[in-house]
Short mmCIF file of C-alpha atoms and ligand atoms in Angstrom, two decimals:
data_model
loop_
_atom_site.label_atom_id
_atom_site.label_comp_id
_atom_site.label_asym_id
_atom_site.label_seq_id
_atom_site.Cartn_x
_atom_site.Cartn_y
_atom_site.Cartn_z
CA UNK A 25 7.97 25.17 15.57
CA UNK A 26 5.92 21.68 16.51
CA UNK A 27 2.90 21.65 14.80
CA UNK A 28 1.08 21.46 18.35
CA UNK A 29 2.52 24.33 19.28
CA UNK A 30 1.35 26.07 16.31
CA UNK A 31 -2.30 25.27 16.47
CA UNK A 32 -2.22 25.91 19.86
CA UNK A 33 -0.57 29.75 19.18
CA UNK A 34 -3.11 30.52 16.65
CA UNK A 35 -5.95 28.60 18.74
CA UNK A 36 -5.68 31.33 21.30
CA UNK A 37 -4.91 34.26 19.16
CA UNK A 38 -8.14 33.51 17.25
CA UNK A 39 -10.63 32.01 19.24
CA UNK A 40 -9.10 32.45 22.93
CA UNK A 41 -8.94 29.78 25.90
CA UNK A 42 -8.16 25.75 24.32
CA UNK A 43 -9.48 23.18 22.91
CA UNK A 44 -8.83 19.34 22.69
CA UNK A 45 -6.15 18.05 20.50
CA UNK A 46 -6.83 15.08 18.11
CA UNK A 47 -4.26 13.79 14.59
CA UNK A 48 -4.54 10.92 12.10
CA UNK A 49 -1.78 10.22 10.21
CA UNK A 50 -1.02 9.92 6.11
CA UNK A 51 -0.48 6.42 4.99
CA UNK A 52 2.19 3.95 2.67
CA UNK A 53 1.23 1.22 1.02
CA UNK A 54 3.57 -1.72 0.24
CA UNK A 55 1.59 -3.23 -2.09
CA UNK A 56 -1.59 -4.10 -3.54
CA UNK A 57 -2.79 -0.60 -5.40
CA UNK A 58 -5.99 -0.20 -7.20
CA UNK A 59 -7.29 -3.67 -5.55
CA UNK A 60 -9.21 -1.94 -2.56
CA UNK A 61 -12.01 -0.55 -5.02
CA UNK A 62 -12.19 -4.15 -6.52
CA UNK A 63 -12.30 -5.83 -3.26
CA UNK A 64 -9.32 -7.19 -3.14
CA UNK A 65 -6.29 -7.23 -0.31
CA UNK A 66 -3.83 -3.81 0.33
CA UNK A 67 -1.08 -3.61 2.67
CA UNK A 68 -0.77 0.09 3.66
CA UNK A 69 0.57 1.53 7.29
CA UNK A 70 0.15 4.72 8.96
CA UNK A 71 2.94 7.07 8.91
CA UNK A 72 4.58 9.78 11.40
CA UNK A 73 3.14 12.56 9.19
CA UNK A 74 0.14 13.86 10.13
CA UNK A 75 -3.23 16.18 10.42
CA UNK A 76 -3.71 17.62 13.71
CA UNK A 77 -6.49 19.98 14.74
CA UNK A 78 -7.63 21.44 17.58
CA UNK A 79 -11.15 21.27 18.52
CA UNK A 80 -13.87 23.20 20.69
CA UNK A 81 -17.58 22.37 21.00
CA UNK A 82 -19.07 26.02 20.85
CA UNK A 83 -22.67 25.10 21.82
CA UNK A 84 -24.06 26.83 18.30
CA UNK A 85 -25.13 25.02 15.37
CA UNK A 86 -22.37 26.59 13.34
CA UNK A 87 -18.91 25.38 12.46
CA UNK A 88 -15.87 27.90 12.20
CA UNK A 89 -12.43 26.36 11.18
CA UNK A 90 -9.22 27.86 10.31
CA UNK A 91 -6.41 25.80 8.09
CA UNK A 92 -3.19 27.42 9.45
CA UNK A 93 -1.60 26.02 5.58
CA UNK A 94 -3.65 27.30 3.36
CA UNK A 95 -4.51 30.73 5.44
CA UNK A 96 -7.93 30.43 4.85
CA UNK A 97 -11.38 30.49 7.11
CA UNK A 98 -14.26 28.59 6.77
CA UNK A 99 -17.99 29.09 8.83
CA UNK A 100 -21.03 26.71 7.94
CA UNK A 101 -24.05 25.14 8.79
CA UNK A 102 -24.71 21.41 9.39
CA UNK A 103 -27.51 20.92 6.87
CA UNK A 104 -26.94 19.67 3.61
CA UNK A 105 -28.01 22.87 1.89
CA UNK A 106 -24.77 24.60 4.09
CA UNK A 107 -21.35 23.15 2.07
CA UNK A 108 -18.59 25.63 2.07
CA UNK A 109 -17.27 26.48 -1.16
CA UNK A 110 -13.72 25.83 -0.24
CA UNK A 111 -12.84 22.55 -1.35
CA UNK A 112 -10.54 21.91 1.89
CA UNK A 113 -13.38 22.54 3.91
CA UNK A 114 -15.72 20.28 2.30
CA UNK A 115 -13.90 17.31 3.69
CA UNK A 116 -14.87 18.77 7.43
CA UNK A 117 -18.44 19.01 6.19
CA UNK A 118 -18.45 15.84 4.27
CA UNK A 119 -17.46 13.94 7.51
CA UNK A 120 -19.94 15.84 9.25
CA UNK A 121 -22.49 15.10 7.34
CA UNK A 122 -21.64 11.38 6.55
CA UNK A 123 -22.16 11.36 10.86
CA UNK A 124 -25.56 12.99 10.79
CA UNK A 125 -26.76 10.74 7.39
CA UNK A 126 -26.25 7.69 9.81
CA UNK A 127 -27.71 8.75 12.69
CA UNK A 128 -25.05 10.14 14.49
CA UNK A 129 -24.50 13.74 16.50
CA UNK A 130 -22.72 16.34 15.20
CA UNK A 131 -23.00 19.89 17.29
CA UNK A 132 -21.24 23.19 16.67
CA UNK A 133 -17.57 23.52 16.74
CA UNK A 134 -14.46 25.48 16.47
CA UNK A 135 -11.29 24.36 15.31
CA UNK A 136 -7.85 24.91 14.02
CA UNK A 137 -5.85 22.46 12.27
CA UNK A 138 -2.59 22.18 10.46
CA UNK A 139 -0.07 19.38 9.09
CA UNK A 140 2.60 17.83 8.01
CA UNK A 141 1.48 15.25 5.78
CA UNK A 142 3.01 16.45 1.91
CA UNK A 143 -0.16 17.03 -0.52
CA UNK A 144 -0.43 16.06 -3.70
CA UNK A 145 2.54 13.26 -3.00
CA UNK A 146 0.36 10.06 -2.53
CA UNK A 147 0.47 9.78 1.16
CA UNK A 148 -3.60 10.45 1.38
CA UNK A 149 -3.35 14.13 3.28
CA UNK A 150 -7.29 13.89 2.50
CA UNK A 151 -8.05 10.70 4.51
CA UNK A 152 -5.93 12.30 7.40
CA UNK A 153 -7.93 15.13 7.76
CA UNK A 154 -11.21 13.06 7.27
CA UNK A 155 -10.04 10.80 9.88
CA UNK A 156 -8.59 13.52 12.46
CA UNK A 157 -12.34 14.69 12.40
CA UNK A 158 -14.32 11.69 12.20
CA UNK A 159 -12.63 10.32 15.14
CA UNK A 160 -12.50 13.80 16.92
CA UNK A 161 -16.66 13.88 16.47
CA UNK A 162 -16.85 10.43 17.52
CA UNK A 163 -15.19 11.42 20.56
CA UNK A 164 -16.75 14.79 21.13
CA UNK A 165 -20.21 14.32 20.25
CA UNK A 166 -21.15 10.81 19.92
CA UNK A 167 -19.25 9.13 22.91
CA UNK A 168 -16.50 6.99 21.18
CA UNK A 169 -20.29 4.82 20.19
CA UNK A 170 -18.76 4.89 16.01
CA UNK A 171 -16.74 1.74 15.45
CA UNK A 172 -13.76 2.22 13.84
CA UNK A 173 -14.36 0.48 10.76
CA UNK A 174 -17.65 2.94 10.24
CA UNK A 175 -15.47 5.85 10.75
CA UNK A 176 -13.36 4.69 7.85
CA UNK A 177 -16.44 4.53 5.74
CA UNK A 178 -17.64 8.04 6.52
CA UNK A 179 -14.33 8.87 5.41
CA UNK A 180 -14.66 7.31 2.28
CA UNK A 181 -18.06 8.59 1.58
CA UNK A 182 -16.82 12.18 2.24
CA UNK A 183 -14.59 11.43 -0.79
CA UNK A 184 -17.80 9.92 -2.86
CA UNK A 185 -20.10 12.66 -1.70
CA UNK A 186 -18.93 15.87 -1.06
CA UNK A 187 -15.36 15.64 -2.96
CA UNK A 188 -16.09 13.78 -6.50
CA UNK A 189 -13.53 10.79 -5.77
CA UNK A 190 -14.94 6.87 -6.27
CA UNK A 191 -12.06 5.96 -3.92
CA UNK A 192 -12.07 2.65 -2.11
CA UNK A 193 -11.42 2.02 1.57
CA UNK A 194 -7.77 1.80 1.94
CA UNK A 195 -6.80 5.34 2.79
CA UNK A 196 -9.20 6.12 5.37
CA UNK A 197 -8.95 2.80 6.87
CA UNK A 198 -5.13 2.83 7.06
CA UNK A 199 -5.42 6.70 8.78
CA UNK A 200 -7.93 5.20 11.42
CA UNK A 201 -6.27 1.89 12.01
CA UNK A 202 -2.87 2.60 12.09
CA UNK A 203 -0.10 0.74 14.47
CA UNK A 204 3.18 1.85 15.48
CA UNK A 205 5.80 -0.24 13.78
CA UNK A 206 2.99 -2.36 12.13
CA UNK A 207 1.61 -2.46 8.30
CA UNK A 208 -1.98 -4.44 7.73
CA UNK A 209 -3.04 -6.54 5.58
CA UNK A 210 -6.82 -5.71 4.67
CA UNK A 211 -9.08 -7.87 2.88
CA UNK A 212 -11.20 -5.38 1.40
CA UNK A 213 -14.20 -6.88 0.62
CA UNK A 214 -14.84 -9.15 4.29
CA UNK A 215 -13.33 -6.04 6.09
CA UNK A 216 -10.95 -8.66 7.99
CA UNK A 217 -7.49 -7.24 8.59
CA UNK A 218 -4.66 -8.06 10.36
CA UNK A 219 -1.63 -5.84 11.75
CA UNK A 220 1.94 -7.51 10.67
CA UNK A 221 5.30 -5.93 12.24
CA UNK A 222 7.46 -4.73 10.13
CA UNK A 223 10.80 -4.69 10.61
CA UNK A 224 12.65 -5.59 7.63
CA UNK A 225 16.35 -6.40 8.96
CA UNK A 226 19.20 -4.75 6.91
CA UNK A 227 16.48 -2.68 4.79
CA UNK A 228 14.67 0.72 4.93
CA UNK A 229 12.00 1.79 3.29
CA UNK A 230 12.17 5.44 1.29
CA UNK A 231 9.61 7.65 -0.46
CA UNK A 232 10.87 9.42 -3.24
CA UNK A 233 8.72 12.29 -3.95
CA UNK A 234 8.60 13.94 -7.36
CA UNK A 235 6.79 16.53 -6.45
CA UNK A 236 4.96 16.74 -9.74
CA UNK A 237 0.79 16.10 -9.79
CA UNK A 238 -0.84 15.95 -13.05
CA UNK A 239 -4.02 16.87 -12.57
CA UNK A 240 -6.17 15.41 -15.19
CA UNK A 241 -8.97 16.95 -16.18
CA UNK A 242 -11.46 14.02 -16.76
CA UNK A 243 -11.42 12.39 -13.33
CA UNK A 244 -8.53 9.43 -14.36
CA UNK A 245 -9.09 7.16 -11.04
CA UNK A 246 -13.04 7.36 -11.27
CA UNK A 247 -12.73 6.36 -15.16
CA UNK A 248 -10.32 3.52 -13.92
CA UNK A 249 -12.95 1.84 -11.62
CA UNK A 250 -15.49 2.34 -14.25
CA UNK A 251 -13.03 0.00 -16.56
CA UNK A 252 -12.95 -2.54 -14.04
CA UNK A 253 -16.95 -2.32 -12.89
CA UNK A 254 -17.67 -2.75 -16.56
CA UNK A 255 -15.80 -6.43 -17.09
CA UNK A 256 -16.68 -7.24 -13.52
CA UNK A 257 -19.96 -6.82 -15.21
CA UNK A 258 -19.03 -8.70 -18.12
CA UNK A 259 -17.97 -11.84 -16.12
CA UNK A 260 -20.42 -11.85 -14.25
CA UNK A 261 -18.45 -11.49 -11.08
CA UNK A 262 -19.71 -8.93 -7.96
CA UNK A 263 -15.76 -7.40 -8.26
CA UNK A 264 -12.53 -8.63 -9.66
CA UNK A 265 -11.66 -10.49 -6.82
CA UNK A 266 -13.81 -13.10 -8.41
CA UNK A 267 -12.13 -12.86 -11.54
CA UNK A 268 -9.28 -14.97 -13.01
CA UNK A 269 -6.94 -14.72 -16.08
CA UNK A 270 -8.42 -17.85 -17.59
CA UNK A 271 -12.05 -15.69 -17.12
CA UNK A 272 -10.45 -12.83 -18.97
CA UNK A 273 -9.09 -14.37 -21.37
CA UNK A 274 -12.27 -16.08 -22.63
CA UNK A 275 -13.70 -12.64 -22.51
CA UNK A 276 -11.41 -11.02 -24.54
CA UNK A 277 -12.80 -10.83 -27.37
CA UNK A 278 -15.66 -9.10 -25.79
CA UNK A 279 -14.22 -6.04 -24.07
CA UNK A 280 -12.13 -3.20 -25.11
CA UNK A 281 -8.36 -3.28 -25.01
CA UNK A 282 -8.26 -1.16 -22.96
CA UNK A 283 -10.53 -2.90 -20.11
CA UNK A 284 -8.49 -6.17 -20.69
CA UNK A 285 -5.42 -4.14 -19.95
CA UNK A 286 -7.26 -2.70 -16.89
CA UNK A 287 -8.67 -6.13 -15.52
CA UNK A 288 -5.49 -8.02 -16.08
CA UNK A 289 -3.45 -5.83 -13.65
CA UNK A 290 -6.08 -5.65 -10.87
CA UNK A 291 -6.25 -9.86 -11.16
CA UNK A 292 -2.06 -9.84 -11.20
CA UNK A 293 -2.24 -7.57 -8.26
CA UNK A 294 -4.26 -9.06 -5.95
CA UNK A 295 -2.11 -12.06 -6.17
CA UNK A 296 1.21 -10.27 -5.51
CA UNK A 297 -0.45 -9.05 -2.44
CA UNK A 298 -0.84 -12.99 -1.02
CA UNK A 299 2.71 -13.38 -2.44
CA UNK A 300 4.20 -10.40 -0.60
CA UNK A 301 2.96 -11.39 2.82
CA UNK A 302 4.33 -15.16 2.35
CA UNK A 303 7.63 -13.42 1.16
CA UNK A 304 7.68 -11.33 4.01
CA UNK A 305 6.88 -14.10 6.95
CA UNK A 306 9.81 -15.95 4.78
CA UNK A 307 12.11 -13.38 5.58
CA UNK A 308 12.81 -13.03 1.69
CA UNK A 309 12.96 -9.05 0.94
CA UNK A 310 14.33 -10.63 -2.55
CA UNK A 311 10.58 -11.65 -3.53
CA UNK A 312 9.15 -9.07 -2.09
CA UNK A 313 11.32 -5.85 -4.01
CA UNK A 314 10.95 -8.29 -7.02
CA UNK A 315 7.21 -8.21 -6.41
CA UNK A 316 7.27 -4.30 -6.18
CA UNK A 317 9.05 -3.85 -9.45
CA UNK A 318 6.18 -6.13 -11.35
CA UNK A 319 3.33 -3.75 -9.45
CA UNK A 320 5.11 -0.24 -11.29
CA UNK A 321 5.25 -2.20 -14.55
CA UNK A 322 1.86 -2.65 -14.30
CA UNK A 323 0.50 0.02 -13.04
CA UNK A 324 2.69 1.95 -15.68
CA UNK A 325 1.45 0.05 -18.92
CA UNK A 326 -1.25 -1.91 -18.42
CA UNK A 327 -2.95 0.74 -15.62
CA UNK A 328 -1.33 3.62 -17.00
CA UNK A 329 -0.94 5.74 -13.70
CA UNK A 330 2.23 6.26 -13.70
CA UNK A 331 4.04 9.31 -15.24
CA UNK A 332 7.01 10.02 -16.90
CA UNK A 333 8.92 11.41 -13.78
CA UNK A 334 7.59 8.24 -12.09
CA UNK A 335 8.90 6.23 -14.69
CA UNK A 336 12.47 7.70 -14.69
CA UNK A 337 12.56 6.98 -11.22
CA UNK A 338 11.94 3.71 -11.03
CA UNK A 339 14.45 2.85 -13.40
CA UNK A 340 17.00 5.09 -11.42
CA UNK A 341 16.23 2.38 -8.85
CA UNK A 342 16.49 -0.71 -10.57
CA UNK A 343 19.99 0.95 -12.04
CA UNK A 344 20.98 1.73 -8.35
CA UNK A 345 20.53 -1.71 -7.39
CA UNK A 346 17.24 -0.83 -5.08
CA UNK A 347 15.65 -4.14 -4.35
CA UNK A 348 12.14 -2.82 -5.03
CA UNK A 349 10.76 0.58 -5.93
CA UNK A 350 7.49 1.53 -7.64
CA UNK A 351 4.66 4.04 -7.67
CA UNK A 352 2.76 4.79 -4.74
CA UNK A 353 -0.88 5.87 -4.02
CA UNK A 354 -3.66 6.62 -6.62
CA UNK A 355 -0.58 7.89 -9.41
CA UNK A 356 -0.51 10.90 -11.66
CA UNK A 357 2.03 12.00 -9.92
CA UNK A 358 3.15 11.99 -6.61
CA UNK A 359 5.70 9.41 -4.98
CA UNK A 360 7.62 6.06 -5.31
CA UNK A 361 8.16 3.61 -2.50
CA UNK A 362 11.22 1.62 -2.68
CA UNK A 363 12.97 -0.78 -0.29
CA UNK A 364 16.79 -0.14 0.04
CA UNK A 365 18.75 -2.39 1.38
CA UNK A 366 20.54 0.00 4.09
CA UNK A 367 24.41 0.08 2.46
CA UNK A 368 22.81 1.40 -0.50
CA UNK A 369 20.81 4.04 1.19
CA UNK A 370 23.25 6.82 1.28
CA UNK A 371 24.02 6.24 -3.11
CA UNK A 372 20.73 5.62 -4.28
CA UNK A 373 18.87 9.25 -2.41
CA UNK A 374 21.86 11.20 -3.37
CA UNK A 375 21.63 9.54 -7.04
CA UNK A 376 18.06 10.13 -7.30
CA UNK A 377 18.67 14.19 -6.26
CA UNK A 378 21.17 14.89 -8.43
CA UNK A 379 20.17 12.79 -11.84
CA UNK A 380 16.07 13.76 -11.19
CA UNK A 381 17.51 17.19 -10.88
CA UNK A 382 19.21 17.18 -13.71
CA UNK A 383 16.49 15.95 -15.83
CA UNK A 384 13.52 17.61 -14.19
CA UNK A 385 14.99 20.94 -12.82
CA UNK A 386 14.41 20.54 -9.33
CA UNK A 387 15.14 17.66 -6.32
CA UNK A 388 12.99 14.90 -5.50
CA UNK A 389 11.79 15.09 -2.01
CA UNK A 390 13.08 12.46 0.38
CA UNK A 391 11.27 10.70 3.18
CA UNK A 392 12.13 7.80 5.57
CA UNK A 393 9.22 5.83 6.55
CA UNK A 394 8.39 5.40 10.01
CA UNK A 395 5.14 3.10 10.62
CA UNK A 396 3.26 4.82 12.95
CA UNK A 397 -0.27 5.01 15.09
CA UNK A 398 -3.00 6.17 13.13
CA UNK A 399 -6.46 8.48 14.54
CA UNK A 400 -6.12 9.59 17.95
CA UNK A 401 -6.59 11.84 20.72
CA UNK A 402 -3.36 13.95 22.05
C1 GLA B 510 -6.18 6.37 -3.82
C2 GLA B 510 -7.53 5.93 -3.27
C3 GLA B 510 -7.46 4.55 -2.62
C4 GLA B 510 -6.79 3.54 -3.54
C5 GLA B 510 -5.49 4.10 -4.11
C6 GLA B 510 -4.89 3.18 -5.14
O1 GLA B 510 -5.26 6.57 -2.79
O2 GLA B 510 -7.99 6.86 -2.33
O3 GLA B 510 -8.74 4.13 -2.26
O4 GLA B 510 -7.67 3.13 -4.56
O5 GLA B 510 -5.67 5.37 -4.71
O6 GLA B 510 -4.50 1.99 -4.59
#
């Protein structure tokens, strides 16, 4: 059944009558991973997966919402003393919140929401529902006043506040801004973005999905950004975007291994960000998959995010002939992007199924990426 058609079913089963419909979407990221938090440059898109909710003033100062996945109902308050325990719901009263901290209106509300966006696979299904109800409150209760950019940010601070993740911007931002058929390049510390078609001739872009998520008990991406805070410190720069290898390297002998390890892929990064974008307005995929391959090696050994399973298939790529494939998202776990050219499509996803399979006892998951519009009314 469409997921509209879903929430709609259980929308008037539960609550009676309708409500209005509003979706962001889950997001990709080409390249540039781990740079937004040290304000440097991503390049995500939206996708056609999505959180979709519908949504009812109820003229009470209480919020009652239903997730149709994880069968479960939540009812709260809107003062700070009122967070559900649920830690899906949270991210409804984090955004609601983040509204009211900065000045906004928030008023009571029912809702129903549901998705398709996978969890735990990298594509941000928290920033999607963030974003679905930022920009449905915005709408509702605050007259479309919240620039878009803002709404982003109360996304993010959800994550700070209410959900114990130090992420940067470039989840939430990609959900809100996202353009059919267009990725953007954000500079992450001006704010400046700009949309860039893509359309890569003779190419498609895959996600392989591992479907593993190692959840690590001490908080891995917080302790990350704490590595690269603490030799932004160091140098003496506001972020890394300031920093350069030569800087590093005179501070090595200063800093932990580990930090150097940490600082030296965020400075390689950023640059293979500028270098992707010149690649792509080149026309030269070559570069670009090239790039891709040198952001997993990072991010695998001098990061460490990457996994085993992660590992394996990125070098089931490279063997395949895939012209760039590497991790995706925060890591852990969770997905690879790679860009196929389109006569090797059909050898490399039914490669990856059957030798992942056979290592790992079960299939990857395989998704096409479509670029699609981001937070929105239906
Ligand atoms: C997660 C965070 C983002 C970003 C990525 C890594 O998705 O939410 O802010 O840091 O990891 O690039």
């Amino acid at each position: 059944m469409e997921l509209k058609e879903k929430i709609s079913n259980i929308f008037t089963e539960r609550l009676g009558g309708e409500g209005t419909f509003y979706a962001s979407a889950g997001r990709i990221n080409l390249i540039g991973e781990h740079t937004d938090y040290n304000g440097g440059f991503v390049f995500p898109g939206a996708i056609d997966k999505v959180i979709m909710a519908e949504i009812r003033a109820n003229g009470s100062d209480k919020v009652r919402v239903f997730s149709v996945d994880i069968n479960d109902y939540a009812e709260f308050g809107l003062n700070e003393a009122d967070a559900p325990e649920q830690s899906w719901a949270r991210y409804i009263f984090g955004v609601c919140r983040e509204i009211i901290k900065r000045g906004g209106k928030v008023g009571g509300f029912d809702a129903v929401f549901a998705g398709n966006v996978p969890l735990g696979a990298g594509l941000s299904s928290s920033a999607a529902l963030e974003s679905c109800f930022a920009f449905a409150m915005n709408d509702m209760f605050n007259g479309n006043t919240i620039e878009k950019f803002e709404l982003a940010r109360i996304g993010q601070s959800t994550e700070h506040n209410y959900c114990g993740v130090n992420c940067g911007i470039m989840d939430q931002f990609a959900s809100v801004f996202g353009k059919q058929g267009n990725l953007m390049r954000l500079d992450c510390r001006s704010g400046e973005f700009e949309y860039f078609p893509f359309n890569p001739q003779g190419y498609t872009l895959v996600l392989v999905d591992s479907v593993v998520k190692h959840e690590l008990a001490d908080s891995p991406y917080n302790k990350r950004r704490q590595s690269c805070e603490r030799v932004a410190r160091r140098l003496g720069v506001e972020t890394l975007r300031d920093a350069t290898m030569e800087m590093l390297e005179a501070a090595k002998g200063d800093i932990t291994a580990e930090d150097y390890f940490r600082a030296k892929y965020v400075i390689e990064e950023k640059q293979r960000v500028l270098d992707v974008c010149d690649a792509l307005n080149a026309g030269d995929y070559e570069t670009v998959g090239r790039c891709m391959y040198e952001t997993h090696r990072g991010l695998s050994k001098d990061y460490e995010v990457s996994c085993e399973e992660l590992d394996y298939l990125n070098d089931l790529a490279k063997e395949c002939g895939v012209t760039g494939s590497r991790i995706m998202g925060g890591g852990f776990g969770g997905c690879t992007i790679n860009l196929v050219k389109n006569e090797l499509l059909e050898k490399f996803t039914s490669e990856a199924r059957a030798r992942f399979n056979e290592k790992y006892g079960h299939e990857p998951k395989i998704y096409e990426v479509i670029i699609s519009d981001g937070a929105r009314r239906l």
